[in-house]
Amino acid sequence: MGLLSEVLMLPLAPARGSYWAIRQVVAEAERQYYDPANIRAELAQLERRLEAGEITEEEFDVQEDALLDRMEIGMGRTGSTDNGTA
């Protein structure tokens, strides 16, 4: 039955391959987006912009909160993945 289903599904192989590739790209983008090192670098850049007078204290606070929320979400994602595999 497995061989027969594979033969019948063969015309869908390009779509399945494309779906797999899209999933891989999305997973990598999410990994980079939630990477604590990237977020720390963005926080450092944000602080430099504040010190240079490019943004106000209020803008800094809003953006900093967003970055810290993103880091917290990323840490939760990593924690749940580690817990599920251990």
Short mmCIF file of C-alpha atoms in Angstrom, two decimals:
data_model
loop_
_atom_site.label_atom_id
_atom_site.label_comp_id
_atom_site.label_asym_id
_atom_site.label_seq_id
_atom_site.Cartn_x
_atom_site.Cartn_y
_atom_site.Cartn_z
CA MET A 1 0.00 0.00 0.00
CA GLY A 2 2.86 2.41 0.78
CA LEU A 3 4.37 2.04 -2.70
CA LEU A 4 0.99 2.49 -4.37
CA SER A 5 0.25 5.65 -2.40
CA GLU A 6 3.69 7.05 -3.27
CA VAL A 7 3.07 6.39 -6.98
CA LEU A 8 -0.33 8.06 -6.79
CA MET A 9 1.12 11.04 -4.91
CA LEU A 10 4.01 11.46 -7.38
CA PRO A 11 2.31 14.28 -9.35
CA LEU A 12 2.15 16.26 -6.09
CA ALA A 13 5.89 15.91 -5.40
CA PRO A 14 6.80 19.42 -6.65
CA ALA A 15 4.15 20.98 -4.40
CA ARG A 16 5.28 18.90 -1.42
CA GLY A 17 8.89 19.88 -2.09
CA SER A 18 7.96 23.55 -2.31
CA TYR A 19 6.01 23.30 0.93
CA TRP A 20 9.01 21.71 2.65
CA ALA A 21 11.33 24.46 1.35
CA ILE A 22 8.96 27.20 2.52
CA ARG A 23 8.75 25.59 5.97
CA GLN A 24 12.55 25.53 6.17
CA VAL A 25 12.83 29.21 5.21
CA VAL A 26 10.17 30.22 7.73
CA ALA A 27 11.84 28.18 10.49
CA GLU A 28 15.21 29.82 9.81
CA ALA A 29 13.67 33.30 9.70
CA GLU A 30 11.96 32.68 13.03
CA ARG A 31 15.19 31.31 14.51
CA GLN A 32 17.04 34.49 13.52
CA TYR A 33 14.18 36.77 14.61
CA TYR A 34 14.06 35.27 18.10
CA ASP A 35 17.84 34.75 18.46
CA PRO A 36 18.90 36.41 21.75
CA ALA A 37 22.22 37.53 20.25
CA ASN A 38 20.43 39.38 17.45
CA ILE A 39 18.02 40.97 19.91
CA ARG A 40 20.90 42.09 22.15
CA ALA A 41 22.57 43.67 19.13
CA GLU A 42 19.33 45.49 18.30
CA LEU A 43 19.08 46.69 21.92
CA ALA A 44 22.65 48.02 21.76
CA GLN A 45 21.88 49.82 18.49
CA LEU A 46 18.73 51.26 20.05
CA GLU A 47 20.72 52.58 23.00
CA ARG A 48 23.28 54.16 20.63
CA ARG A 49 20.44 55.88 18.78
CA LEU A 50 19.07 57.24 22.07
CA GLU A 51 22.48 58.53 23.15
CA ALA A 52 22.99 60.14 19.73
CA GLY A 53 19.64 61.93 20.07
CA GLU A 54 18.11 60.17 17.06
CA ILE A 55 15.13 58.98 19.11
CA THR A 56 13.32 60.22 22.18
CA GLU A 57 13.18 58.48 25.55
CA GLU A 58 9.55 57.51 24.86
CA GLU A 59 10.45 55.96 21.49
CA PHE A 60 13.31 54.13 23.16
CA ASP A 61 11.00 52.73 25.85
CA VAL A 62 8.45 51.49 23.33
CA GLN A 63 11.06 49.84 21.10
CA GLU A 64 12.95 48.41 24.05
CA ASP A 65 9.76 46.85 25.43
CA ALA A 66 9.04 45.28 22.04
CA LEU A 67 12.55 43.83 21.83
CA LEU A 68 12.40 42.49 25.38
CA ASP A 69 9.00 40.92 24.69
CA ARG A 70 10.48 39.31 21.57
CA MET A 71 13.39 37.96 23.61
CA GLU A 72 11.01 36.56 26.22
CA ILE A 73 8.98 34.82 23.52
CA GLY A 74 12.16 33.46 21.99
CA MET A 75 13.34 32.11 25.32
CA GLY A 76 9.96 30.44 25.82
CA ARG A 77 10.14 28.88 22.37
CA THR A 78 13.60 27.51 23.07
CA GLY A 79 12.57 26.27 26.49
CA SER A 80 9.51 24.46 25.20
CA THR A 81 11.53 22.84 22.41
CA ASP A 82 14.17 21.67 24.86
CA ASN A 83 11.55 20.29 27.24
CA GLY A 84 9.79 18.41 24.46
CA THR A 85 12.94 16.63 23.28
CA ALA A 86 14.40 15.78 26.68
#
